[in-house]
Amino acid sequence: MAKLDELQDIVVQTRRDILRMVHKVNSGHPGGSLGCTEFLVALYNEVMDLKEGFDMDGKDEDLFFLSNGHISPVFYSVLARKGYFPVEELNTFRLLNSRLQGHPTTHEGLPGVRVASGSLGQGMSVAIGAALGKKLNGDDKLVYSLHGDGELQEGQNWEAIMYAAGNKVDNLISTIDRNGQQIDGPTEEILPLGNLKEKFEVFGWDVLEVAEGNSLEAIVNALNEAKSRTGKGKPVCIILDTMMGNGVDFMMHTHAWHGKAPSDEQLENALGQNPETLGDY
Amino acid sequence: MTKYIDQGKNDTRSGYGDAMTELGRTNPNVVALCADLIGSLKIQPFIDENPERFFQVGIAEANMMGIAAGLTIGGKIPFASTFANFATGRVYDQIRQSIAYSDKNVKICASHAGVTLGEDGATHQILEDIGMMKMLPGMTVINPCDYNQTKAATLAIADHVGPVYLRFGRPKVANFTPVDQKFEIGKAVMLSEGTDVTIVATGHLVWEALIAAEKLEEQGISAEVINFHTIKPFDEEALLKSVKKTGCVVSAEEHNFLGGLGESVARTLTVHNPTPQEFVATQDTFGESGTPEQLMEKYGLNNKAIEKAVLKVLKRK
Ligand SMILES: Cc1ncc(C[n+]2csc(CCOP(=O)(O)OP(=O)(O)O)c2C)c(N)n1
Ligand SMILES: [Mg+2]
């Protein structure tokens, strides 16, 4: 295992990338991105079995699908820092003619992205399809996906959840970013998700809950545990309790930063809380 | 030509929100639904004043359309609102079966239409919605041009019985429609009379058409500008009358040239009076991230593009 402090350096640099990207274009989604930074850094740098370079088919390597596409800033930063494309390209986020679209797409050919997302609720179905493809190909690598908790209000998820269990898609690990927030307010006030663990379980999934969803150690342990539970006839779900805006004190404990960029002063403050580690792009 | 004055830039979605506030006070049957986008749709004042007449469905647009259809049974007039992509493509069959085919009096109110939504990019920038909605039998399709007209249109559709698709946008744009202008569904508005070419425009492109007409006037070209705020039912009479005089047309819309206003124009002309036409519209492409102005420029949706199309169509007369 890479040392936790090495991963932590990537986390802090990724936070800086996220903040600088959304600040530059005064748009984008820092809150959910910051909340999922530890998860995606751990997934790509410690857990997933990846080949060098990128090809769409991704045979004989693990795959990841981001269903909650609005947290593209964290996805782009993690992909760039992992070497999928030059980190300088983060400078083009949301600009005209960029490969780094507001929401991830395959349209402009950005390495690391295998399907468009942004319209919520569609990613789990695609992840299931890719997992079924791996089985047909005799490829024993895994498929990972990430979903917002508000996103689970979309009915298509429940079609997918039912399908994956009913068809024993046991090479799939789907993680839910349970930050308790969505655009109009706390998820429990907008449309309560209730007992998510029990919901997934009665649909036939193997479920792990992670209370410390922003702890690298807890995430790595949970992902390794989830991996060990694959291949046993059930899809695996990780419910990750995260803090929206994690790592920037004024962005935490609120849904205000779901889709809002920091001002100049706020950026400076936020970057001050996350000193440069690997070097800014 | 007739000159129009921008009374101060405003977003069309605020026209929707402000009309909803008014409807909340004047029409007790009006109810509102939203799918986790209250702020973007500007309906917080309606919700504050009428909490019992508002339904937050969460991020679940298909369910929202079904609930809206059900609310009409018993006489409510539901205004179901979200971003245009999620209000149409996402829920096409729910609209088709539970609303259009079932003759339900639902108002589908769609913000953030077209490329001017900007930085969010193509996943959110629908350019096919007018086509999808106008193909549904019985559906009325309206795309107002500015704040005042969106407000008037919202008030008007509350009194119209039948399903309506009301399309508006995100950015602040020129607001030039007279504040007291009554909105007549299906009746195009003559903005400026001319003799050389007819420009029919809808939505954000109407203001651009007026700018283009001014620039053309300086070149000695007299353009007639008509605001087709309603795409369906289509005001054939207004188009045919104008074309009889001018002999050529440019259609302008923030939408794919397949399925949009331009195709309704072309169909009408083909059947009644074949006439040269040029399309100012997106050319069967998805959008992308960028500022609204950059995207209007790149995708040929501004006054410059209209001017160019006019010069082209004049040569084909
Ligand atoms: C189908 C669809 N409906 C609505 C939206 C608008 N939207 C973008 S993000 C979001 C909230 C998502 O909540 P959650 O999944 O909890 O993500 P978080 O805010 O926690 O990052 C909404 C409603 C969308 N992108 N797609
Ligand atoms: Mg959330």
GROMACS .gro file of C-alpha atoms in nm, chain B:
model
  317
  282MET     CA    1  -3.766   5.002  -3.900
  283THR     CA    2  -3.938   4.996  -3.564
  284LYS     CA    3  -3.689   5.051  -3.282
  285TYR     CA    4  -3.704   4.857  -2.957
  286ILE     CA    5  -3.551   4.958  -2.630
  287ASP     CA    6  -3.399   4.718  -2.381
  288GLN     CA    7  -3.575   4.803  -2.054
  289GLY     CA    8  -3.292   4.633  -1.862
  290LYS     CA    9  -3.147   4.287  -1.900
  291ASN     CA   10  -3.327   4.011  -1.718
  292ASP     CA   11  -3.356   3.634  -1.738
  293THR     CA   12  -3.660   3.472  -1.892
  294ARG     CA   13  -3.676   3.225  -1.603
  295SER     CA   14  -3.740   3.516  -1.367
  296GLY     CA   15  -4.036   3.602  -1.588
  297TYR     CA   16  -4.164   3.254  -1.514
  298GLY     CA   17  -4.097   3.283  -1.141
  299ASP     CA   18  -4.261   3.625  -1.110
  300ALA     CA   19  -4.567   3.510  -1.304
  301MET     CA   20  -4.595   3.210  -1.073
  302THR     CA   21  -4.600   3.446  -0.775
  303GLU     CA   22  -4.885   3.632  -0.940
  304LEU     CA   23  -5.074   3.314  -1.029
  305GLY     CA   24  -5.035   3.196  -0.672
  306ARG     CA   25  -5.231   3.502  -0.563
  307THR     CA   26  -5.492   3.504  -0.838
  308ASN     CA   27  -5.564   3.145  -0.933
  309PRO     CA   28  -5.628   2.903  -0.646
  310ASN     CA   29  -5.613   2.602  -0.880
  311VAL     CA   30  -5.255   2.665  -0.982
  312VAL     CA   31  -5.010   2.425  -0.817
  313ALA     CA   32  -4.635   2.399  -0.872
  314LEU     CA   33  -4.395   2.106  -0.883
  315CYS     CA   34  -4.018   2.103  -0.896
  316ALA     CA   35  -3.740   1.843  -0.902
  317ASP     CA   36  -3.463   1.983  -0.678
  318LEU     CA   37  -3.414   2.304  -0.876
  319ILE     CA   38  -3.624   2.564  -0.695
  320GLY     CA   39  -3.358   2.833  -0.706
  321SER     CA   40  -3.288   2.790  -1.076
  322LEU     CA   41  -3.661   2.810  -1.157
  323LYS     CA   42  -3.711   3.120  -0.938
  324ILE     CA   43  -4.023   2.988  -0.765
  325GLN     CA   44  -3.928   3.040  -0.400
  326PRO     CA   45  -4.176   3.329  -0.360
  327PHE     CA   46  -4.461   3.108  -0.486
  328ILE     CA   47  -4.354   2.838  -0.239
  329ASP     CA   48  -4.330   3.084   0.052
  330GLU     CA   49  -4.679   3.216  -0.012
  331ASN     CA   50  -4.842   2.882  -0.101
  332PRO     CA   51  -4.651   2.604   0.071
  333GLU     CA   52  -4.948   2.366   0.050
  334ARG     CA   53  -4.970   2.416  -0.326
  335PHE     CA   54  -4.607   2.325  -0.389
  336PHE     CA   55  -4.471   1.973  -0.438
  337GLN     CA   56  -4.099   1.907  -0.413
  338VAL     CA   57  -4.056   1.569  -0.580
  339GLY     CA   58  -3.679   1.541  -0.543
  340ILE     CA   59  -3.453   1.443  -0.833
  341ALA     CA   60  -3.724   1.235  -0.998
  342GLU     CA   61  -3.860   1.400  -1.310
  343ALA     CA   62  -4.055   1.100  -1.439
  344ASN     CA   63  -4.244   1.083  -1.112
  345MET     CA   64  -4.303   1.459  -1.130
  346MET     CA   65  -4.474   1.433  -1.471
  347GLY     CA   66  -4.696   1.152  -1.350
  348ILE     CA   67  -4.793   1.335  -1.033
  349ALA     CA   68  -4.867   1.647  -1.239
  350ALA     CA   69  -5.095   1.444  -1.465
  351GLY     CA   70  -5.276   1.307  -1.161
  352LEU     CA   71  -5.317   1.649  -1.004
  353THR     CA   72  -5.523   1.765  -1.301
  354ILE     CA   73  -5.786   1.508  -1.208
  355GLY     CA   74  -5.994   1.716  -0.972
  356GLY     CA   75  -5.920   2.042  -1.142
  357LYS     CA   76  -5.573   2.153  -1.037
  358ILE     CA   77  -5.351   2.328  -1.293
  359PRO     CA   78  -5.002   2.188  -1.237
  360PHE     CA   79  -4.691   2.381  -1.345
  361ALA     CA   80  -4.415   2.120  -1.349
  362SER     CA   81  -4.076   2.280  -1.383
  363THR     CA   82  -3.713   2.181  -1.418
  364PHE     CA   83  -3.428   2.221  -1.670
  365ALA     CA   84  -3.547   2.174  -2.030
  366ASN     CA   85  -3.347   1.856  -2.084
  367PHE     CA   86  -3.493   1.687  -1.779
  368ALA     CA   87  -3.842   1.824  -1.861
  369THR     CA   88  -3.851   1.664  -2.206
  370GLY     CA   89  -3.602   1.402  -2.320
  371ARG     CA   90  -3.572   1.252  -1.975
  372VAL     CA   91  -3.945   1.197  -1.946
  373TYR     CA   92  -4.071   1.178  -2.301
  374ASP     CA   93  -4.291   0.874  -2.261
  375GLN     CA   94  -4.435   0.995  -1.931
  376ILE     CA   95  -4.537   1.315  -2.109
  377ARG     CA   96  -4.657   1.128  -2.414
  378GLN     CA   97  -4.881   0.880  -2.237
  379SER     CA   98  -4.988   1.038  -1.907
  380ILE     CA   99  -5.011   1.398  -2.027
  381ALA     CA  100  -5.046   1.442  -2.406
  382TYR     CA  101  -5.236   1.127  -2.499
  383SER     CA  102  -5.445   1.154  -2.182
  384ASP     CA  103  -5.536   1.517  -2.256
  385LYS     CA  104  -5.411   1.645  -1.922
  386ASN     CA  105  -5.395   2.013  -1.845
  387VAL     CA  106  -5.029   2.011  -1.740
  388LYS     CA  107  -4.793   2.302  -1.799
  389ILE     CA  108  -4.440   2.176  -1.854
  390CYS     CA  109  -4.217   2.471  -1.775
  391ALA     CA  110  -3.859   2.430  -1.885
  392SER     CA  111  -3.567   2.653  -1.801
  393HIS     CA  112  -3.202   2.645  -1.915
  394ALA     CA  113  -3.291   2.550  -2.272
  395GLY     CA  114  -3.032   2.567  -2.547
  396VAL     CA  115  -2.660   2.646  -2.550
  397THR     CA  116  -2.697   2.969  -2.353
  398LEU     CA  117  -2.710   2.758  -2.040
  399GLY     CA  118  -2.333   2.788  -2.082
  400GLU     CA  119  -2.063   2.617  -1.880
  401ASP     CA  120  -2.253   2.307  -1.771
  402GLY     CA  121  -2.210   2.177  -2.124
  403ALA     CA  122  -2.389   1.946  -2.363
  404THR     CA  123  -2.541   1.708  -2.109
  405HIS     CA  124  -2.762   1.995  -1.995
  406GLN     CA  125  -2.800   2.198  -2.317
  407ILE     CA  126  -3.096   2.052  -2.495
  408LEU     CA  127  -3.133   2.152  -2.860
  409GLU     CA  128  -3.396   1.895  -2.953
  410ASP     CA  129  -3.679   1.977  -2.714
  411ILE     CA  130  -3.893   2.187  -2.947
  412GLY     CA  131  -3.890   1.903  -3.195
  413MET     CA  132  -3.982   1.639  -2.940
  414MET     CA  133  -4.260   1.847  -2.792
  415LYS     CA  134  -4.413   1.971  -3.116
  416MET     CA  135  -4.438   1.616  -3.244
  417LEU     CA  136  -4.678   1.525  -2.963
  418PRO     CA  137  -5.038   1.555  -3.078
  419GLY     CA  138  -5.224   1.822  -2.885
  420MET     CA  139  -4.917   1.980  -2.729
  421THR     CA  140  -4.883   2.358  -2.741
  422VAL     CA  141  -4.519   2.473  -2.771
  423ILE     CA  142  -4.414   2.822  -2.664
  424ASN     CA  143  -4.066   2.980  -2.660
  425PRO     CA  144  -4.092   3.344  -2.545
  426CYS     CA  145  -3.817   3.593  -2.621
  427ASP     CA  146  -3.760   3.793  -2.303
  428TYR     CA  147  -3.858   3.847  -1.940
  429ASN     CA  148  -4.180   4.036  -2.007
  430GLN     CA  149  -4.299   3.792  -2.267
  431THR     CA  150  -4.218   3.489  -2.054
  432LYS     CA  151  -4.414   3.640  -1.770
  433ALA     CA  152  -4.710   3.712  -1.997
  434ALA     CA  153  -4.692   3.366  -2.152
  435THR     CA  154  -4.690   3.198  -1.810
  436LEU     CA  155  -5.004   3.389  -1.713
  437ALA     CA  156  -5.168   3.306  -2.046
  438ILE     CA  157  -5.110   2.932  -2.033
  439ALA     CA  158  -5.283   2.913  -1.696
  440ASP     CA  159  -5.606   3.011  -1.874
  441HIS     CA  160  -5.551   2.780  -2.169
  442VAL     CA  161  -5.693   2.431  -2.126
  443GLY     CA  162  -5.457   2.161  -2.252
  444PRO     CA  163  -5.094   2.051  -2.223
  445VAL     CA  164  -4.833   2.319  -2.285
  446TYR     CA  165  -4.455   2.314  -2.320
  447LEU     CA  166  -4.315   2.652  -2.215
  448ARG     CA  167  -3.945   2.689  -2.293
  449PHE     CA  168  -3.717   2.955  -2.148
  450GLY     CA  169  -3.355   3.012  -2.056
  451ARG     CA  170  -3.085   3.087  -1.806
  452PRO     CA  171  -2.894   3.407  -1.897
  453LYS     CA  172  -2.998   3.766  -1.855
  454VAL     CA  173  -3.102   3.899  -2.195
  455ALA     CA  174  -3.250   4.219  -2.335
  456ASN     CA  175  -3.606   4.282  -2.216
  457PHE     CA  176  -3.793   4.476  -2.482
  458THR     CA  177  -4.148   4.339  -2.503
  459PRO     CA  178  -4.391   4.609  -2.380
  460VAL     CA  179  -4.482   4.524  -2.023
  461ASP     CA  180  -4.856   4.539  -2.095
  462GLN     CA  181  -4.849   4.335  -2.416
  463LYS     CA  182  -5.111   4.062  -2.394
  464PHE     CA  183  -4.985   3.717  -2.481
  465GLU     CA  184  -5.191   3.544  -2.747
  466ILE     CA  185  -5.105   3.178  -2.786
  467GLY     CA  186  -5.049   3.090  -3.150
  468LYS     CA  187  -5.040   3.447  -3.272
  469ALA     CA  188  -4.704   3.565  -3.401
  470VAL     CA  189  -4.601   3.922  -3.316
  471MET     CA  190  -4.503   4.157  -3.598
  472LEU     CA  191  -4.203   4.347  -3.462
  473SER     CA  192  -4.090   4.544  -3.763
  474GLU     CA  193  -4.231   4.561  -4.113
  475GLY     CA  194  -4.009   4.526  -4.414
  476THR     CA  195  -4.016   4.437  -4.781
  477ASP     CA  196  -3.701   4.246  -4.881
  478VAL     CA  197  -3.680   3.951  -4.647
  479THR     CA  198  -3.878   3.795  -4.363
  480ILE     CA  199  -3.691   3.699  -4.047
  481VAL     CA  200  -3.893   3.469  -3.823
  482ALA     CA  201  -3.730   3.418  -3.487
  483THR     CA  202  -3.811   3.259  -3.154
  484GLY     CA  203  -3.675   3.279  -2.800
  485HIS     CA  204  -3.337   3.442  -2.738
  486LEU     CA  205  -3.286   3.486  -3.114
  487VAL     CA  206  -3.563   3.744  -3.148
  488TRP     CA  207  -3.347   4.024  -3.006
  489GLU     CA  208  -3.061   3.911  -3.227
  490ALA     CA  209  -3.297   3.930  -3.526
  491LEU     CA  210  -3.381   4.290  -3.440
  492ILE     CA  211  -3.012   4.381  -3.421
  493ALA     CA  212  -2.952   4.207  -3.753
  494ALA     CA  213  -3.241   4.396  -3.912
  495GLU     CA  214  -3.090   4.726  -3.799
  496LYS     CA  215  -2.756   4.636  -3.950
  497LEU     CA  216  -2.928   4.528  -4.273
  498GLU     CA  217  -3.116   4.855  -4.287
  499GLU     CA  218  -2.784   5.038  -4.292
  500GLN     CA  219  -2.701   4.833  -4.603
  501GLY     CA  220  -3.032   4.931  -4.762
  502ILE     CA  221  -3.202   4.598  -4.696
  503SER     CA  222  -3.551   4.611  -4.551
  504ALA     CA  223  -3.613   4.315  -4.322
  505GLU     CA  224  -3.947   4.221  -4.173
  506VAL     CA  225  -3.903   4.072  -3.824
  507ILE     CA  226  -4.169   3.847  -3.675
  508ASN     CA  227  -4.156   3.694  -3.329
  509PHE     CA  228  -4.286   3.338  -3.344
  510HIS     CA  229  -4.315   3.286  -2.969
  511THR     CA  230  -4.554   2.999  -3.035
  512ILE     CA  231  -4.415   2.719  -3.249
  513LYS     CA  232  -4.728   2.509  -3.220
  514PRO     CA  233  -4.996   2.587  -3.316
  515PHE     CA  234  -4.801   2.756  -3.593
  516ASP     CA  235  -4.926   3.092  -3.721
  517GLU     CA  236  -4.925   3.002  -4.090
  518GLU     CA  237  -5.119   3.309  -4.185
  519ALA     CA  238  -4.860   3.549  -4.043
  520LEU     CA  239  -4.579   3.372  -4.225
  521LEU     CA  240  -4.756   3.343  -4.560
  522LYS     CA  241  -4.870   3.702  -4.557
  523SER     CA  242  -4.519   3.826  -4.496
  524VAL     CA  243  -4.355   3.598  -4.749
  525LYS     CA  244  -4.598   3.706  -5.018
  526LYS     CA  245  -4.448   4.050  -4.976
  527THR     CA  246  -4.079   3.964  -4.925
  528GLY     CA  247  -4.030   3.642  -5.121
  529CYS     CA  248  -3.768   3.489  -4.891
  530VAL     CA  249  -3.725   3.383  -4.528
  531VAL     CA  250  -3.465   3.333  -4.260
  532SER     CA  251  -3.568   3.133  -3.955
  533ALA     CA  252  -3.370   3.178  -3.633
  534GLU     CA  253  -3.378   2.967  -3.320
  535GLU     CA  254  -3.157   2.832  -3.043
  536HIS     CA  255  -3.232   2.474  -3.144
  537ASN     CA  256  -3.128   2.208  -3.389
  538PHE     CA  257  -3.237   2.283  -3.746
  539LEU     CA  258  -3.398   1.940  -3.738
  540GLY     CA  259  -3.733   1.961  -3.565
  541GLY     CA  260  -3.740   2.327  -3.472
  542LEU     CA  261  -3.916   2.645  -3.575
  543GLY     CA  262  -3.737   2.642  -3.911
  544GLU     CA  263  -3.889   2.310  -4.005
  545SER     CA  264  -4.238   2.432  -3.921
  546VAL     CA  265  -4.169   2.731  -4.145
  547ALA     CA  266  -4.036   2.509  -4.424
  548ARG     CA  267  -4.335   2.277  -4.406
  549THR     CA  268  -4.578   2.565  -4.429
  550LEU     CA  269  -4.395   2.716  -4.724
  551THR     CA  270  -4.365   2.385  -4.908
  552VAL     CA  271  -4.737   2.321  -4.881
  553HIS     CA  272  -4.863   2.672  -4.954
  554ASN     CA  273  -4.600   2.880  -5.125
  555PRO     CA  274  -4.252   2.736  -5.192
  556THR     CA  275  -4.004   3.010  -5.103
  557PRO     CA  276  -3.625   3.023  -5.047
  558GLN     CA  277  -3.538   2.982  -4.679
  559GLU     CA  278  -3.217   2.979  -4.476
  560PHE     CA  279  -3.189   2.830  -4.128
  561VAL     CA  280  -3.012   2.994  -3.837
  562ALA     CA  281  -2.997   2.703  -3.594
  563THR     CA  282  -2.750   2.445  -3.469
  564GLN     CA  283  -2.641   2.204  -3.741
  565ASP     CA  284  -2.729   1.864  -3.594
  566THR     CA  285  -2.470   1.886  -3.320
  567PHE     CA  286  -2.449   1.877  -2.943
  568GLY     CA  287  -2.338   2.188  -2.758
  569GLU     CA  288  -2.041   2.226  -2.524
  570SER     CA  289  -1.909   2.429  -2.232
  571GLY     CA  290  -1.840   2.798  -2.279
  572THR     CA  291  -1.996   3.134  -2.203
  573PRO     CA  292  -2.335   3.199  -2.365
  574GLU     CA  293  -2.184   3.463  -2.596
  575GLN     CA  294  -1.900   3.236  -2.707
  576LEU     CA  295  -2.142   2.955  -2.779
  577MET     CA  296  -2.385   3.177  -2.972
  578GLU     CA  297  -2.088   3.284  -3.183
  579LYS     CA  298  -1.940   2.937  -3.235
  580TYR     CA  299  -2.272   2.776  -3.318
  581GLY     CA  300  -2.389   3.058  -3.543
  582LEU     CA  301  -2.680   3.177  -3.333
  583ASN     CA  302  -2.633   3.553  -3.317
  584ASN     CA  303  -2.716   3.863  -3.517
  585LYS     CA  304  -2.407   3.815  -3.732
  586ALA     CA  305  -2.527   3.470  -3.835
  587ILE     CA  306  -2.872   3.607  -3.912
  588GLU     CA  307  -2.727   3.887  -4.121
  589LYS     CA  308  -2.518   3.638  -4.317
  590ALA     CA  309  -2.818   3.412  -4.373
  591VAL     CA  310  -3.021   3.706  -4.502
  592LEU     CA  311  -2.754   3.803  -4.754
  593LYS     CA  312  -2.745   3.441  -4.868
  594VAL     CA  313  -3.120   3.398  -4.903
  595LEU     CA  314  -3.157   3.727  -5.091
  596LYS     CA  315  -2.936   3.585  -5.365
  597ARG     CA  316  -3.167   3.285  -5.398
  598LYS     CA  317  -3.481   3.493  -5.459
   0.00000   0.00000   0.00000
